[in-house]
PDB file of C-alpha atoms in Angstrom:
ATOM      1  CA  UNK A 221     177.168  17.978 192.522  1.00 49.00           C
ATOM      2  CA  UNK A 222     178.760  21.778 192.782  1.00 57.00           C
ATOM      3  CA  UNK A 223     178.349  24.328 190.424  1.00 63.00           C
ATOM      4  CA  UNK A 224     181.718  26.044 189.983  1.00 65.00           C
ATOM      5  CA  UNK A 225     180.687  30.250 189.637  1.00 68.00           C
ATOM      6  CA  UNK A 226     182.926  31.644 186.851  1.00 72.00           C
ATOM      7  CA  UNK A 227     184.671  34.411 188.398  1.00 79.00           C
ATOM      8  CA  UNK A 228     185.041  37.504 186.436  1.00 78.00           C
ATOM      9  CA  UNK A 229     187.236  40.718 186.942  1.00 86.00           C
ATOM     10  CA  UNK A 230     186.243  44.630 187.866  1.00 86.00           C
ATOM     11  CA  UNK A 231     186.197  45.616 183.967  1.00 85.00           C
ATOM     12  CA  UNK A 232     184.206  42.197 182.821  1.00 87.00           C
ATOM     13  CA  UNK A 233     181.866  43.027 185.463  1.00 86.00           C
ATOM     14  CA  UNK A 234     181.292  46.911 184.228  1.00 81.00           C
ATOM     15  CA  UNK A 235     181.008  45.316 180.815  1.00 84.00           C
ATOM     16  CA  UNK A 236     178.010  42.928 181.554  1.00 85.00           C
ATOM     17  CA  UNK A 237     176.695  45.247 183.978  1.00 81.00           C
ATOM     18  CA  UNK A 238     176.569  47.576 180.921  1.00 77.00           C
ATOM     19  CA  UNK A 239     174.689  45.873 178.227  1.00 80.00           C
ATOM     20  CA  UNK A 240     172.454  44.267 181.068  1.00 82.00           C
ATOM     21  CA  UNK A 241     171.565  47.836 181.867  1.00 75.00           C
ATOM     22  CA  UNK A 242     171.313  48.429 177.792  1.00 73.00           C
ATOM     23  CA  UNK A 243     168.994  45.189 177.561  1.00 76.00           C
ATOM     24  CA  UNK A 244     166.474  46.299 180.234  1.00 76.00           C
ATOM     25  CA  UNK A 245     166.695  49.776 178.487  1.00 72.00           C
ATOM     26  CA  UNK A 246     165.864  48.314 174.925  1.00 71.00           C
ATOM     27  CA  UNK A 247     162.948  45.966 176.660  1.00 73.00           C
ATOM     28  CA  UNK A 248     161.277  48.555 178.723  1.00 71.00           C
ATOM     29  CA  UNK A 249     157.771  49.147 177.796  1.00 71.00           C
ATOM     30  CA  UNK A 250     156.414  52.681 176.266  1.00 75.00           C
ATOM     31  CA  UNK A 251     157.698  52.808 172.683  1.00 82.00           C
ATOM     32  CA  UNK A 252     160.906  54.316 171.012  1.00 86.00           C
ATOM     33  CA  UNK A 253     160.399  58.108 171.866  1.00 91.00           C
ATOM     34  CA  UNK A 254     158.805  57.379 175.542  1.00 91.00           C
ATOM     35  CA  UNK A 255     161.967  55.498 176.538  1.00 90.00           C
ATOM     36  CA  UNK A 256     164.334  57.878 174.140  1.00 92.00           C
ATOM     37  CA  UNK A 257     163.381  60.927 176.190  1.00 94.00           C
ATOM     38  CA  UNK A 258     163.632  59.474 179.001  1.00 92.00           C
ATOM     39  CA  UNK A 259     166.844  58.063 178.908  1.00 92.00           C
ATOM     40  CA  UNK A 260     168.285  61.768 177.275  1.00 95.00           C
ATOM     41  CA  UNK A 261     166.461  63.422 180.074  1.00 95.00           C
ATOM     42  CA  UNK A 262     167.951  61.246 182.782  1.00 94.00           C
ATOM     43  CA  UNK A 263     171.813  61.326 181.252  1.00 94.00           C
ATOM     44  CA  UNK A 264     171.396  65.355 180.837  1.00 94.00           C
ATOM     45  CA  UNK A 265     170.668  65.546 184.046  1.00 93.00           C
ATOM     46  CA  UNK A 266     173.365  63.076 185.283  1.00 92.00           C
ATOM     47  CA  UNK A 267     175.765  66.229 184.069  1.00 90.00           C
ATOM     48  CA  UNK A 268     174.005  68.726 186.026  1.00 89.00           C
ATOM     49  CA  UNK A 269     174.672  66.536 189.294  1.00 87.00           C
ATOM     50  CA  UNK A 270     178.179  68.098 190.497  1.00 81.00           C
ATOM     51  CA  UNK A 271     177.715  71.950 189.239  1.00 78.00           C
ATOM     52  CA  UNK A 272     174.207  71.917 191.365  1.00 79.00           C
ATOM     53  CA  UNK A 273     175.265  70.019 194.729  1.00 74.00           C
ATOM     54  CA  UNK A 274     172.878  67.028 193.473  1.00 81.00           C
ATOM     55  CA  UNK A 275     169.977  69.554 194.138  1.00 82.00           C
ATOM     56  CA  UNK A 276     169.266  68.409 190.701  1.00 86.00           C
ATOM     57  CA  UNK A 277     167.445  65.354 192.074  1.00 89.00           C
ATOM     58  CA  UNK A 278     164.942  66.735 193.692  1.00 90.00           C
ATOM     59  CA  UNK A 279     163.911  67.792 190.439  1.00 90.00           C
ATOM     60  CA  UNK A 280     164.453  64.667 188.822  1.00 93.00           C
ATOM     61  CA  UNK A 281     161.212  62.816 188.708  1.00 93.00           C
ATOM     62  CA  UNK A 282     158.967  65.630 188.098  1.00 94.00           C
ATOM     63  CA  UNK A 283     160.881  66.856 185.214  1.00 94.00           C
ATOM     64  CA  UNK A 284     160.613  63.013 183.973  1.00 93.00           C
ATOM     65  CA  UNK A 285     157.172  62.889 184.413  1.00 93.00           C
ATOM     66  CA  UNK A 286     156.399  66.608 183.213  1.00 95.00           C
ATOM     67  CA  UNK A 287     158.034  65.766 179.756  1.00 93.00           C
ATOM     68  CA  UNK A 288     156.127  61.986 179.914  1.00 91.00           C
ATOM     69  CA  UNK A 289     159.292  60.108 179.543  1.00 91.00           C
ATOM     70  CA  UNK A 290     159.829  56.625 180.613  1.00 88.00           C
ATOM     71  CA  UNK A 291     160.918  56.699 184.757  1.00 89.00           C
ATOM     72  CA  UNK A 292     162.877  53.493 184.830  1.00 85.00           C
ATOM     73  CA  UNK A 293     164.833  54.413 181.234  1.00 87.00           C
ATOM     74  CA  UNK A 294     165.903  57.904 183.016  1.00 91.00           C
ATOM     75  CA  UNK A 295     167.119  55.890 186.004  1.00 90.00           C
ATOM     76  CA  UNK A 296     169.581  54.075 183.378  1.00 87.00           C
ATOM     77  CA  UNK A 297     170.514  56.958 181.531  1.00 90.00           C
ATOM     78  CA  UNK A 298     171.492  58.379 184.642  1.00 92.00           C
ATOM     79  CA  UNK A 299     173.333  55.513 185.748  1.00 88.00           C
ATOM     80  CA  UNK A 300     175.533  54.932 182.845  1.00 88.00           C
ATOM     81  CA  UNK A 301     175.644  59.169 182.917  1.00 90.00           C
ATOM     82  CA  UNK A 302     177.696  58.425 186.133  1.00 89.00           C
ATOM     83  CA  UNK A 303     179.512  55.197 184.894  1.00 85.00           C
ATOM     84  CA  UNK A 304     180.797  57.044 181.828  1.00 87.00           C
ATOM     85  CA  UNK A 305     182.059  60.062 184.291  1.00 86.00           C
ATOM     86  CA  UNK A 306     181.651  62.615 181.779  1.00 88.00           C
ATOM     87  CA  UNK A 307     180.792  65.453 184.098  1.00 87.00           C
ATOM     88  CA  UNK A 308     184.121  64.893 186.141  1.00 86.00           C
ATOM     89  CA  UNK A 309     186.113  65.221 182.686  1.00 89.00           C
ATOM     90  CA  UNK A 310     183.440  67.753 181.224  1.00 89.00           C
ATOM     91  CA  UNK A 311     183.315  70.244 184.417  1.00 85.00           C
ATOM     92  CA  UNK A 312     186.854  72.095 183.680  1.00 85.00           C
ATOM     93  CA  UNK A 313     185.714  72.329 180.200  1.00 90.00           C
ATOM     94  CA  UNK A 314     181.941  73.531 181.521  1.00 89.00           C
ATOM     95  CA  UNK A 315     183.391  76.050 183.529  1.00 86.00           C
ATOM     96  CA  UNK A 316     185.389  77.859 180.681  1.00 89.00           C
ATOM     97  CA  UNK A 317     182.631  78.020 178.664  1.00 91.00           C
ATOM     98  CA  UNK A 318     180.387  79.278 181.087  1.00 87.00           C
ATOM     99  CA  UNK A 319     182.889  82.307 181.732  1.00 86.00           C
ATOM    100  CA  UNK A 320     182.465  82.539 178.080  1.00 91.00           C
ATOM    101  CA  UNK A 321     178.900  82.881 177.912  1.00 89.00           C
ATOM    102  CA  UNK A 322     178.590  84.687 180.911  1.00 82.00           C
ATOM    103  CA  UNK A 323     181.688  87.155 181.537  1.00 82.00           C
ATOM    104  CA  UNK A 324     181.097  88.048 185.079  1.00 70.00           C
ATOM    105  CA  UNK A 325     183.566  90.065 186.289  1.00 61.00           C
ATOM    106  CA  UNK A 326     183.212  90.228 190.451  1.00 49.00           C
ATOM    107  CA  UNK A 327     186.051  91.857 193.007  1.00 51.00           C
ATOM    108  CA  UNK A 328     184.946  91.592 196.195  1.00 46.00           C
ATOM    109  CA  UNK A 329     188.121  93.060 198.356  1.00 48.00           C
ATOM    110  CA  UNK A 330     189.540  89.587 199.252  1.00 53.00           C
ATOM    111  CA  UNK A 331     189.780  86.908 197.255  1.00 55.00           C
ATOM    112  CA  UNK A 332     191.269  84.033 199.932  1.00 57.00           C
ATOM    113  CA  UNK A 333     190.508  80.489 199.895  1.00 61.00           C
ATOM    114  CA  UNK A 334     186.935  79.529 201.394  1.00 55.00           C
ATOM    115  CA  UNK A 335     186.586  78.805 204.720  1.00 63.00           C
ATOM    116  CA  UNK A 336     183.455  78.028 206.890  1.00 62.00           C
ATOM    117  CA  UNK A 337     185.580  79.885 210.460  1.00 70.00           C
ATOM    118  CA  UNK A 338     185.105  82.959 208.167  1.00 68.00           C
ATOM    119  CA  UNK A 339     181.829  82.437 206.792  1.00 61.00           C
ATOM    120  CA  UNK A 340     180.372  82.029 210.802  1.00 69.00           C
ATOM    121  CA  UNK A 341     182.379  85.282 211.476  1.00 69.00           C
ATOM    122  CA  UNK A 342     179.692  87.351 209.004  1.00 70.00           C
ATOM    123  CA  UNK A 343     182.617  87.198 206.195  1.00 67.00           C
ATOM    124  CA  UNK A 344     180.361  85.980 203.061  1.00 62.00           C
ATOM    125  CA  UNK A 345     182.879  87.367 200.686  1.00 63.00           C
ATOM    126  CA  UNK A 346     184.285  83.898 200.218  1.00 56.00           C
ATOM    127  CA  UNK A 347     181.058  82.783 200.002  1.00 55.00           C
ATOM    128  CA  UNK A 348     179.939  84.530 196.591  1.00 60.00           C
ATOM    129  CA  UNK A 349     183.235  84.354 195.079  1.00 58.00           C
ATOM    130  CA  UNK A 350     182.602  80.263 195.338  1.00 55.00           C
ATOM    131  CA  UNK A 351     179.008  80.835 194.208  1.00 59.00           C
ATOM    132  CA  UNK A 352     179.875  82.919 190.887  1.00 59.00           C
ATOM    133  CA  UNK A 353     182.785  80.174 189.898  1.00 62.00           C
ATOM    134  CA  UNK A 354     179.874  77.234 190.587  1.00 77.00           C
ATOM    135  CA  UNK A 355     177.768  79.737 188.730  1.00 80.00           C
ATOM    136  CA  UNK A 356     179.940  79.227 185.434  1.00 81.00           C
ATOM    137  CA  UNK A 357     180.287  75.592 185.845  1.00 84.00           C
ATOM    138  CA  UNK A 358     176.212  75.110 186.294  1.00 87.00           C
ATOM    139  CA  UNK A 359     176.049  76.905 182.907  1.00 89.00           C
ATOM    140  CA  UNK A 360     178.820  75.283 180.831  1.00 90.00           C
ATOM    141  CA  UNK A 361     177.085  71.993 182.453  1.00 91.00           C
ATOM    142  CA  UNK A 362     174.085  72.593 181.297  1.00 93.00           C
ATOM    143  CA  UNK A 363     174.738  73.661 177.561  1.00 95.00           C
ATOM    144  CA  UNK A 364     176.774  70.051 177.719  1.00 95.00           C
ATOM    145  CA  UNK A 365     173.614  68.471 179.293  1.00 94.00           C
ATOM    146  CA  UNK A 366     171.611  69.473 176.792  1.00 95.00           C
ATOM    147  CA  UNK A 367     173.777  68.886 173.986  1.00 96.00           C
ATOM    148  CA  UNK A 368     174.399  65.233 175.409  1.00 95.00           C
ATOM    149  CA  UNK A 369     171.057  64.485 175.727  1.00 95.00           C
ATOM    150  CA  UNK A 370     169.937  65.264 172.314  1.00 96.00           C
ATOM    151  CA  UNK A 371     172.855  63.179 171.056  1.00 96.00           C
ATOM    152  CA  UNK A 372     171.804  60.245 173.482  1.00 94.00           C
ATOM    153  CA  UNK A 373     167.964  60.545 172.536  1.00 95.00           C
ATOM    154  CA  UNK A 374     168.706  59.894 168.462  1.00 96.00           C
ATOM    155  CA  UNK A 375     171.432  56.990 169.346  1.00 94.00           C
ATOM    156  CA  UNK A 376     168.768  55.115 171.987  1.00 90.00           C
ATOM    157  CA  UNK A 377     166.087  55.624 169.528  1.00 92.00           C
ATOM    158  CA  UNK A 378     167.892  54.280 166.649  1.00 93.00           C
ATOM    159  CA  UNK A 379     169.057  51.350 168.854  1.00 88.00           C
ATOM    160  CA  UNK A 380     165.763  50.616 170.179  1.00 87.00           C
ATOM    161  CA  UNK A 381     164.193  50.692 167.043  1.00 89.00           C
ATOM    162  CA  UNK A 382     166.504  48.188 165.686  1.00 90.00           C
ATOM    163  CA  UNK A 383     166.236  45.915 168.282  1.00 84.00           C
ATOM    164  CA  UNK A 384     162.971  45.891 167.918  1.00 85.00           C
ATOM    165  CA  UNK A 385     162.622  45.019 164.166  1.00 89.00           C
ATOM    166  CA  UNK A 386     165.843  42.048 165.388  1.00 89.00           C
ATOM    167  CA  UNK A 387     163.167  40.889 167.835  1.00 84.00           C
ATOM    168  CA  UNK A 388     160.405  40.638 165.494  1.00 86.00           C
ATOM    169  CA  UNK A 389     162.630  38.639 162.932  1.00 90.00           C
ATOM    170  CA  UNK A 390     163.271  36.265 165.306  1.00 87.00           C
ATOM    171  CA  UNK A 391     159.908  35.856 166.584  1.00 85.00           C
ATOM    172  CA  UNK A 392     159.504  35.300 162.758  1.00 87.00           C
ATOM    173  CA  UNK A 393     161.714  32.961 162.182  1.00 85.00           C
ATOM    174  CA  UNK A 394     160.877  30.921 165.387  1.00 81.00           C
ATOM    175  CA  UNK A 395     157.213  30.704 164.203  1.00 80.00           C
ATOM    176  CA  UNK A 396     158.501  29.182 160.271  1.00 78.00           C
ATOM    177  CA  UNK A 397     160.504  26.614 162.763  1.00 77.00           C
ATOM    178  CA  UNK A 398     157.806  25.326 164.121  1.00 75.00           C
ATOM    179  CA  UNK A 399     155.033  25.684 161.392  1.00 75.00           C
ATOM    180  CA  UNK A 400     157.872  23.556 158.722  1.00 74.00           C
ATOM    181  CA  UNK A 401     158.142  20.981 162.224  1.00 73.00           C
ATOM    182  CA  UNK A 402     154.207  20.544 162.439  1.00 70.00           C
ATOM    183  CA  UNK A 403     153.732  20.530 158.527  1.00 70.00           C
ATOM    184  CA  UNK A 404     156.819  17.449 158.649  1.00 71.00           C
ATOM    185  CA  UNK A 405     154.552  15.191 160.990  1.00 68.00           C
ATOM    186  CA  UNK A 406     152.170  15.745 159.727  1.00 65.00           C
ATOM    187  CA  UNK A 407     153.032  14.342 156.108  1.00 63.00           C
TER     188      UNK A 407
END
């Protein structure tokens, strides 16, 4: 006897892989705020990744563990950080508002396009130019981060808190099932 495997297509699949992801979130041990935080810190971080070169993860797990969030729910956050690719659309956006914050007004004789020929020549002009636009973008990126992960910290904590009340109503229920099915044989 086979056992046909129901084939499912690219968005299906992102779908499941989703609220899997959202299940193991909502069942992780260490309480509301412990998996809260770490799920914020882990998809505020997520929009750091591209303004900082992904130097950002080397930083990752002590900055999880400093603010004793959960480890496994900042690995999500960060995962659907990168599924939702909000710091591809954000970074344009980031950038502006970093210029805003920080005006930074640089002329340094040439401004060409970067190239590393030029940069091995002793020509770091290029260089800085490229590290004061990145400059803007890390600090647009991170006002977003931390806006994004506030937002995400009161939405998982509201979610895991009702799931958790939905879990303990059915645990509830389940135990008058079988309590009314022993009380019935019993008469």
């Amino acid at each position: 006897m086979s056992i046909k495997h129901k084939k499912h297509n690219f968005f299906q699949r992102l779908g499941r892989a989703f609220k899997l992801n959202f299940l193991k979130l909502l069942r992780s041990p260490g309480g509301a705020k412990k998996v809260s935080l770490g799920f914020a810190i882990g998809f505020g971080l997520e929009m750091l990744v591209i303004s900082s070169a992904s130097l950002i993860y080397i930083l990752f797990v002590p900055i999880v563990r400093l603010a004793k969030g959960s480890l496994p729910a900042s690995i999500i956050g960060n995962v659907i950080g990168k599924l939702t690719l909000l710091p591809v659309i954000l970074l344009p956006f980031a950038r502006k508002l970093g210029k805003l914050i920080f005006p930074m007004k640089v002329k340094l004789g040439h401004n060409g396009t970067f190239s590393f020929q030029k940069l091995l020549h002793g020509d770091f002009h290029s260089l800085v130019s490229l590290i004061h636009g990145g400059f803007h973008a890390l600090i647009g990126m991170t006002i977003f981060g931390i806006i994004l992960s506030v937002i995400s910290y009161f939405i998982v904590h509201y979610f895991y808190e009702k799931e958790r009340v939905n879990r303990l109503k059915r645990r509830r229920n389940k135990s008058e099932i079988r309590i009314k099915r022993v009380n019935k044989n019993f008469i």
